[in-house]
């Protein structure tokens, strides 16, 4: 019995030893197994803006792209380095993709830049295709070619509407008592803003009011008379004070933020007749606010 138990114990230990060795060998195989080769992610390009099918006004069209797994560098004309290069932008041109041949069209509008944005200038109304292509430093296509395409519609630019200005009160030829004369105007297609002295912005500005002074209209020169009664305000009403008896002329003019006339000038004029002295009694040449 003792001999039998001893053999069983020895046999059990041997089995355990064999199992342990097998486990260690398996772990070693896992640890020292050669790594599988990894495949580099393919470069990609997409057009972020404008979107496919976009409708845009005629003029400049800005194109923005997104690039992945590719370094956009400014090494045009230098030796090729895998994974880097620049971008070709094409307008109404099929992107050339012949391997080893520079992606340069024989004609048409295109650009080669090291930037994620490019602007096509003065794009006319109609349907247009835009293509972008990742290329090597020597302008040749990648292998395989990496290209993105969209189609856009360009509509005619809206026709600018000229501002208009009219004096709604007093009426032309009105007879009024001497004293304060309120003037009201109507303005269309022009924003009257209080930005006097600031940089000009197309379509906005303020109003100059003139009493018995011809509105100055020289382009680029502030519409400021050398003498006489006038005012520069950002409102469509203004009151001339203490206007005396007699015939008077009222002029109003739309001006830029820097007080210069619009081009062409926008001016309205009326004549009035002040028939009595009222309680005003005359006026002097001055700037009124």
PDB file of N, CA and C in Angstrom, residues 132-198:
ATOM      1  N   UNK A 132     -10.745  68.443 -55.757  1.00  0.00           N
ATOM      2  CA  UNK A 132      -9.486  68.618 -55.028  1.00  0.00           C
ATOM      3  C   UNK A 132      -8.748  67.284 -55.052  1.00  0.00           C
ATOM      4  N   UNK A 133      -7.431  67.358 -55.091  1.00  0.00           N
ATOM      5  CA  UNK A 133      -6.625  66.141 -55.189  1.00  0.00           C
ATOM      6  C   UNK A 133      -5.371  66.274 -54.336  1.00  0.00           C
ATOM      7  N   UNK A 134      -5.073  65.237 -53.579  1.00  0.00           N
ATOM      8  CA  UNK A 134      -3.807  65.174 -52.856  1.00  0.00           C
ATOM      9  C   UNK A 134      -2.721  64.724 -53.823  1.00  0.00           C
ATOM     10  N   UNK A 135      -1.598  65.439 -53.819  1.00  0.00           N
ATOM     11  CA  UNK A 135      -0.507  65.106 -54.738  1.00  0.00           C
ATOM     12  C   UNK A 135       0.818  65.080 -53.989  1.00  0.00           C
ATOM     13  N   UNK A 136       1.802  64.448 -54.615  1.00  0.00           N
ATOM     14  CA  UNK A 136       3.145  64.414 -54.061  1.00  0.00           C
ATOM     15  C   UNK A 136       3.830  65.767 -54.215  1.00  0.00           C
ATOM     16  N   UNK A 137       5.018  65.874 -53.634  1.00  0.00           N
ATOM     17  CA  UNK A 137       5.771  67.127 -53.743  1.00  0.00           C
ATOM     18  C   UNK A 137       6.033  67.512 -55.197  1.00  0.00           C
ATOM     19  N   UNK A 138       6.173  66.506 -56.082  1.00  0.00           N
ATOM     20  CA  UNK A 138       6.449  66.801 -57.496  1.00  0.00           C
ATOM     21  C   UNK A 138       5.175  66.931 -58.318  1.00  0.00           C
ATOM     22  N   UNK A 139       4.031  67.108 -57.649  1.00  0.00           N
ATOM     23  CA  UNK A 139       2.728  67.355 -58.283  1.00  0.00           C
ATOM     24  C   UNK A 139       2.087  66.105 -58.875  1.00  0.00           C
ATOM     25  N   UNK A 140       2.732  64.958 -58.781  1.00  0.00           N
ATOM     26  CA  UNK A 140       2.121  63.738 -59.318  1.00  0.00           C
ATOM     27  C   UNK A 140       1.059  63.202 -58.363  1.00  0.00           C
ATOM     28  N   UNK A 141       0.053  62.492 -58.889  1.00  0.00           N
ATOM     29  CA  UNK A 141      -1.003  61.941 -58.032  1.00  0.00           C
ATOM     30  C   UNK A 141      -0.452  60.886 -57.075  1.00  0.00           C
ATOM     31  N   UNK A 142      -1.158  60.695 -55.964  1.00  0.00           N
ATOM     32  CA  UNK A 142      -0.841  59.577 -55.089  1.00  0.00           C
ATOM     33  C   UNK A 142      -1.266  58.278 -55.776  1.00  0.00           C
ATOM     34  N   UNK A 143      -0.795  57.156 -55.236  1.00  0.00           N
ATOM     35  CA  UNK A 143      -1.182  55.847 -55.762  1.00  0.00           C
ATOM     36  C   UNK A 143      -1.793  55.019 -54.635  1.00  0.00           C
ATOM     37  N   UNK A 144      -3.111  54.730 -54.688  1.00  0.00           N
ATOM     38  CA  UNK A 144      -4.066  55.176 -55.711  1.00  0.00           C
ATOM     39  C   UNK A 144      -4.395  56.662 -55.552  1.00  0.00           C
ATOM     40  N   UNK A 145      -4.986  57.285 -56.596  1.00  0.00           N
ATOM     41  CA  UNK A 145      -5.318  58.712 -56.515  1.00  0.00           C
ATOM     42  C   UNK A 145      -6.305  58.995 -55.381  1.00  0.00           C
ATOM     43  N   UNK A 146      -6.154  60.169 -54.781  1.00  0.00           N
ATOM     44  CA  UNK A 146      -7.052  60.602 -53.700  1.00  0.00           C
ATOM     45  C   UNK A 146      -7.702  61.908 -54.147  1.00  0.00           C
ATOM     46  N   UNK A 147      -8.982  61.836 -54.506  1.00  0.00           N
ATOM     47  CA  UNK A 147      -9.701  62.959 -55.111  1.00  0.00           C
ATOM     48  C   UNK A 147     -11.071  63.094 -54.461  1.00  0.00           C
ATOM     49  N   UNK A 148     -11.551  64.339 -54.346  1.00  0.00           N
ATOM     50  CA  UNK A 148     -12.926  64.615 -53.899  1.00  0.00           C
ATOM     51  C   UNK A 148     -13.564  65.579 -54.889  1.00  0.00           C
ATOM     52  N   UNK A 149     -14.865  65.412 -55.119  1.00  0.00           N
ATOM     53  CA  UNK A 149     -15.580  66.237 -56.102  1.00  0.00           C
ATOM     54  C   UNK A 149     -16.917  66.702 -55.546  1.00  0.00           C
ATOM     55  N   UNK A 150     -17.308  67.907 -55.925  1.00  0.00           N
ATOM     56  CA  UNK A 150     -18.660  68.394 -55.650  1.00  0.00           C
ATOM     57  C   UNK A 150     -19.146  69.195 -56.853  1.00  0.00           C
ATOM     58  N   UNK A 151     -20.439  69.450 -56.878  1.00  0.00           N
ATOM     59  CA  UNK A 151     -21.045  70.324 -57.880  1.00  0.00           C
ATOM     60  C   UNK A 151     -21.801  71.424 -57.155  1.00  0.00           C
ATOM     61  N   UNK A 152     -21.661  72.653 -57.642  1.00  0.00           N
ATOM     62  CA  UNK A 152     -22.368  73.789 -57.041  1.00  0.00           C
ATOM     63  C   UNK A 152     -23.122  74.554 -58.120  1.00  0.00           C
ATOM     64  N   UNK A 153     -24.115  75.323 -57.700  1.00  0.00           N
ATOM     65  CA  UNK A 153     -24.811  76.230 -58.585  1.00  0.00           C
ATOM     66  C   UNK A 153     -24.510  77.663 -58.187  1.00  0.00           C
ATOM     67  N   UNK A 154     -24.145  78.476 -59.151  1.00  0.00           N
ATOM     68  CA  UNK A 154     -23.826  79.882 -58.885  1.00  0.00           C
ATOM     69  C   UNK A 154     -24.902  80.745 -59.524  1.00  0.00           C
ATOM     70  N   UNK A 155     -25.519  81.583 -58.713  1.00  0.00           N
ATOM     71  CA  UNK A 155     -26.616  82.432 -59.175  1.00  0.00           C
ATOM     72  C   UNK A 155     -26.123  83.858 -59.395  1.00  0.00           C
ATOM     73  N   UNK A 156     -26.782  84.602 -60.259  1.00  0.00           N
ATOM     74  CA  UNK A 156     -26.361  85.993 -60.476  1.00  0.00           C
ATOM     75  C   UNK A 156     -26.377  86.781 -59.176  1.00  0.00           C
ATOM     76  N   UNK A 157     -25.390  87.631 -59.016  1.00  0.00           N
ATOM     77  CA  UNK A 157     -25.331  88.474 -57.824  1.00  0.00           C
ATOM     78  C   UNK A 157     -26.526  89.417 -57.820  1.00  0.00           C
ATOM     79  N   UNK A 158     -27.114  89.651 -56.650  1.00  0.00           N
ATOM     80  CA  UNK A 158     -28.259  90.565 -56.610  1.00  0.00           C
ATOM     81  C   UNK A 158     -27.860  91.959 -57.070  1.00  0.00           C
ATOM     82  N   UNK A 159     -28.759  92.565 -57.808  1.00  0.00           N
ATOM     83  CA  UNK A 159     -28.505  93.921 -58.290  1.00  0.00           C
ATOM     84  C   UNK A 159     -28.670  94.890 -57.127  1.00  0.00           C
ATOM     85  N   UNK A 160     -27.644  95.670 -56.905  1.00  0.00           N
ATOM     86  CA  UNK A 160     -27.699  96.636 -55.809  1.00  0.00           C
ATOM     87  C   UNK A 160     -28.769  97.688 -56.095  1.00  0.00           C
ATOM     88  N   UNK A 161     -29.578  97.950 -55.106  1.00  0.00           N
ATOM     89  CA  UNK A 161     -30.626  98.962 -55.239  1.00  0.00           C
ATOM     90  C   UNK A 161     -30.100 100.276 -54.688  1.00  0.00           C
ATOM     91  N   UNK A 162     -30.180 101.298 -55.490  1.00  0.00           N
ATOM     92  CA  UNK A 162     -29.663 102.597 -55.065  1.00  0.00           C
ATOM     93  C   UNK A 162     -30.517 103.160 -53.934  1.00  0.00           C
ATOM     94  N   UNK A 163     -29.899 103.760 -52.932  1.00  0.00           N
ATOM     95  CA  UNK A 163     -30.673 104.402 -51.863  1.00  0.00           C
ATOM     96  C   UNK A 163     -31.522 105.542 -52.416  1.00  0.00           C
ATOM     97  N   UNK A 164     -32.620 105.813 -51.734  1.00  0.00           N
ATOM     98  CA  UNK A 164     -33.458 106.963 -52.096  1.00  0.00           C
ATOM     99  C   UNK A 164     -33.700 107.818 -50.861  1.00  0.00           C
ATOM    100  N   UNK A 165     -33.937 109.084 -51.113  1.00  0.00           N
ATOM    101  CA  UNK A 165     -34.140 110.060 -50.037  1.00  0.00           C
ATOM    102  C   UNK A 165     -35.166 111.076 -50.496  1.00  0.00           C
ATOM    103  N   UNK A 166     -36.125 111.360 -49.643  1.00  0.00           N
ATOM    104  CA  UNK A 166     -37.123 112.388 -49.967  1.00  0.00           C
ATOM    105  C   UNK A 166     -37.496 113.145 -48.704  1.00  0.00           C
ATOM    106  N   UNK A 167     -37.904 114.379 -48.894  1.00  0.00           N
ATOM    107  CA  UNK A 167     -38.376 115.202 -47.772  1.00  0.00           C
ATOM    108  C   UNK A 167     -39.890 115.066 -47.718  1.00  0.00           C
ATOM    109  N   UNK A 168     -40.391 114.496 -46.634  1.00  0.00           N
ATOM    110  CA  UNK A 168     -41.833 114.283 -46.510  1.00  0.00           C
ATOM    111  C   UNK A 168     -42.537 115.452 -45.836  1.00  0.00           C
ATOM    112  N   UNK A 169     -41.790 116.233 -45.067  1.00  0.00           N
ATOM    113  CA  UNK A 169     -42.369 117.405 -44.402  1.00  0.00           C
ATOM    114  C   UNK A 169     -41.249 118.390 -44.076  1.00  0.00           C
ATOM    115  N   UNK A 170     -41.464 119.668 -44.369  1.00  0.00           N
ATOM    116  CA  UNK A 170     -42.645 120.268 -45.003  1.00  0.00           C
ATOM    117  C   UNK A 170     -42.701 119.948 -46.493  1.00  0.00           C
ATOM    118  N   UNK A 171     -43.852 120.199 -47.081  1.00  0.00           N
ATOM    119  CA  UNK A 171     -44.017 119.965 -48.506  1.00  0.00           C
ATOM    120  C   UNK A 171     -43.306 121.052 -49.295  1.00  0.00           C
ATOM    121  N   UNK A 172     -42.890 120.694 -50.489  1.00  0.00           N
ATOM    122  CA  UNK A 172     -42.261 121.688 -51.350  1.00  0.00           C
ATOM    123  C   UNK A 172     -43.243 122.826 -51.632  1.00  0.00           C
ATOM    124  N   UNK A 173     -42.786 124.064 -51.442  1.00  0.00           N
ATOM    125  CA  UNK A 173     -43.629 125.238 -51.665  1.00  0.00           C
ATOM    126  C   UNK A 173     -44.501 125.612 -50.488  1.00  0.00           C
ATOM    127  N   UNK A 174     -44.348 124.924 -49.360  1.00  0.00           N
ATOM    128  CA  UNK A 174     -45.192 125.203 -48.196  1.00  0.00           C
ATOM    129  C   UNK A 174     -44.955 126.607 -47.670  1.00  0.00           C
ATOM    130  N   UNK A 175     -46.028 127.208 -47.119  1.00  0.00           N
ATOM    131  CA  UNK A 175     -45.945 128.490 -46.421  1.00  0.00           C
ATOM    132  C   UNK A 175     -46.018 128.215 -44.933  1.00  0.00           C
ATOM    133  N   UNK A 176     -45.036 128.700 -44.197  1.00  0.00           N
ATOM    134  CA  UNK A 176     -44.931 128.385 -42.781  1.00  0.00           C
ATOM    135  C   UNK A 176     -44.676 129.652 -41.984  1.00  0.00           C
ATOM    136  N   UNK A 177     -45.102 129.657 -40.732  1.00  0.00           N
ATOM    137  CA  UNK A 177     -44.795 130.812 -39.878  1.00  0.00           C
ATOM    138  C   UNK A 177     -43.325 130.783 -39.470  1.00  0.00           C
ATOM    139  N   UNK A 178     -42.798 131.951 -39.212  1.00  0.00           N
ATOM    140  CA  UNK A 178     -41.414 132.034 -38.756  1.00  0.00           C
ATOM    141  C   UNK A 178     -41.251 131.301 -37.429  1.00  0.00           C
ATOM    142  N   UNK A 179     -40.052 130.831 -37.186  1.00  0.00           N
ATOM    143  CA  UNK A 179     -39.771 130.110 -35.946  1.00  0.00           C
ATOM    144  C   UNK A 179     -39.051 128.808 -36.245  1.00  0.00           C
ATOM    145  N   UNK A 180     -39.385 127.799 -35.492  1.00  0.00           N
ATOM    146  CA  UNK A 180     -38.724 126.508 -35.668  1.00  0.00           C
ATOM    147  C   UNK A 180     -39.375 125.724 -36.808  1.00  0.00           C
ATOM    148  N   UNK A 181     -38.551 125.193 -37.703  1.00  0.00           N
ATOM    149  CA  UNK A 181     -39.054 124.435 -38.850  1.00  0.00           C
ATOM    150  C   UNK A 181     -38.564 122.988 -38.740  1.00  0.00           C
ATOM    151  N   UNK A 182     -39.442 122.061 -38.344  1.00  0.00           N
ATOM    152  CA  UNK A 182     -39.043 120.646 -38.320  1.00  0.00           C
ATOM    153  C   UNK A 182     -39.048 120.061 -39.731  1.00  0.00           C
ATOM    154  N   UNK A 183     -38.047 119.266 -40.013  1.00  0.00           N
ATOM    155  CA  UNK A 183     -37.912 118.613 -41.318  1.00  0.00           C
ATOM    156  C   UNK A 183     -37.907 117.101 -41.088  1.00  0.00           C
ATOM    157  N   UNK A 184     -38.721 116.399 -41.859  1.00  0.00           N
ATOM    158  CA  UNK A 184     -38.780 114.941 -41.778  1.00  0.00           C
ATOM    159  C   UNK A 184     -38.473 114.357 -43.148  1.00  0.00           C
ATOM    160  N   UNK A 185     -37.676 113.301 -43.165  1.00  0.00           N
ATOM    161  CA  UNK A 185     -37.295 112.688 -44.432  1.00  0.00           C
ATOM    162  C   UNK A 185     -37.647 111.207 -44.430  1.00  0.00           C
ATOM    163  N   UNK A 186     -37.719 110.637 -45.626  1.00  0.00           N
ATOM    164  CA  UNK A 186     -37.907 109.190 -45.798  1.00  0.00           C
ATOM    165  C   UNK A 186     -36.680 108.633 -46.511  1.00  0.00           C
ATOM    166  N   UNK A 187     -36.154 107.550 -45.980  1.00  0.00           N
ATOM    167  CA  UNK A 187     -34.942 106.927 -46.525  1.00  0.00           C
ATOM    168  C   UNK A 187     -35.244 105.471 -46.864  1.00  0.00           C
ATOM    169  N   UNK A 188     -34.823 105.042 -48.030  1.00  0.00           N
ATOM    170  CA  UNK A 188     -34.999 103.650 -48.442  1.00  0.00           C
ATOM    171  C   UNK A 188     -33.671 103.050 -48.899  1.00  0.00           C
ATOM    172  N   UNK A 189     -33.499 101.755 -48.601  1.00  0.00           N
ATOM    173  CA  UNK A 189     -32.318 100.999 -49.033  1.00  0.00           C
ATOM    174  C   UNK A 189     -31.018 101.623 -48.537  1.00  0.00           C
ATOM    175  N   UNK A 190     -31.065 102.129 -47.313  1.00  0.00           N
ATOM    176  CA  UNK A 190     -29.893 102.738 -46.684  1.00  0.00           C
ATOM    177  C   UNK A 190     -30.132 102.726 -45.186  1.00  0.00           C
ATOM    178  N   UNK A 191     -29.126 102.287 -44.428  1.00  0.00           N
ATOM    179  CA  UNK A 191     -29.257 102.220 -42.970  1.00  0.00           C
ATOM    180  C   UNK A 191     -28.702 103.493 -42.344  1.00  0.00           C
ATOM    181  N   UNK A 192     -29.568 104.220 -41.655  1.00  0.00           N
ATOM    182  CA  UNK A 192     -29.144 105.432 -40.950  1.00  0.00           C
ATOM    183  C   UNK A 192     -28.632 105.010 -39.580  1.00  0.00           C
ATOM    184  N   UNK A 193     -27.321 105.168 -39.358  1.00  0.00           N
ATOM    185  CA  UNK A 193     -26.685 104.700 -38.125  1.00  0.00           C
ATOM    186  C   UNK A 193     -25.846 105.818 -37.518  1.00  0.00           C
ATOM    187  N   UNK A 194     -25.646 105.715 -36.218  1.00  0.00           N
ATOM    188  CA  UNK A 194     -24.850 106.725 -35.511  1.00  0.00           C
ATOM    189  C   UNK A 194     -23.407 106.237 -35.397  1.00  0.00           C
ATOM    190  N   UNK A 195     -22.698 106.277 -36.521  1.00  0.00           N
ATOM    191  CA  UNK A 195     -21.284 105.876 -36.561  1.00  0.00           C
ATOM    192  C   UNK A 195     -20.439 106.976 -37.189  1.00  0.00           C
ATOM    193  N   UNK A 196     -20.784 108.201 -36.880  1.00  0.00           N
ATOM    194  CA  UNK A 196     -20.085 109.321 -37.493  1.00  0.00           C
ATOM    195  C   UNK A 196     -18.605 109.307 -37.116  1.00  0.00           C
ATOM    196  N   UNK A 197     -17.767 109.454 -38.132  1.00  0.00           N
ATOM    197  CA  UNK A 197     -16.330 109.462 -37.915  1.00  0.00           C
ATOM    198  C   UNK A 197     -15.697 108.088 -37.957  1.00  0.00           C
ATOM    199  N   UNK A 198     -16.520 107.038 -38.045  1.00  0.00           N
ATOM    200  CA  UNK A 198     -15.977 105.683 -38.113  1.00  0.00           C
ATOM    201  C   UNK A 198     -15.725 105.280 -39.572  1.00  0.00           C
TER     202      UNK A 198
END
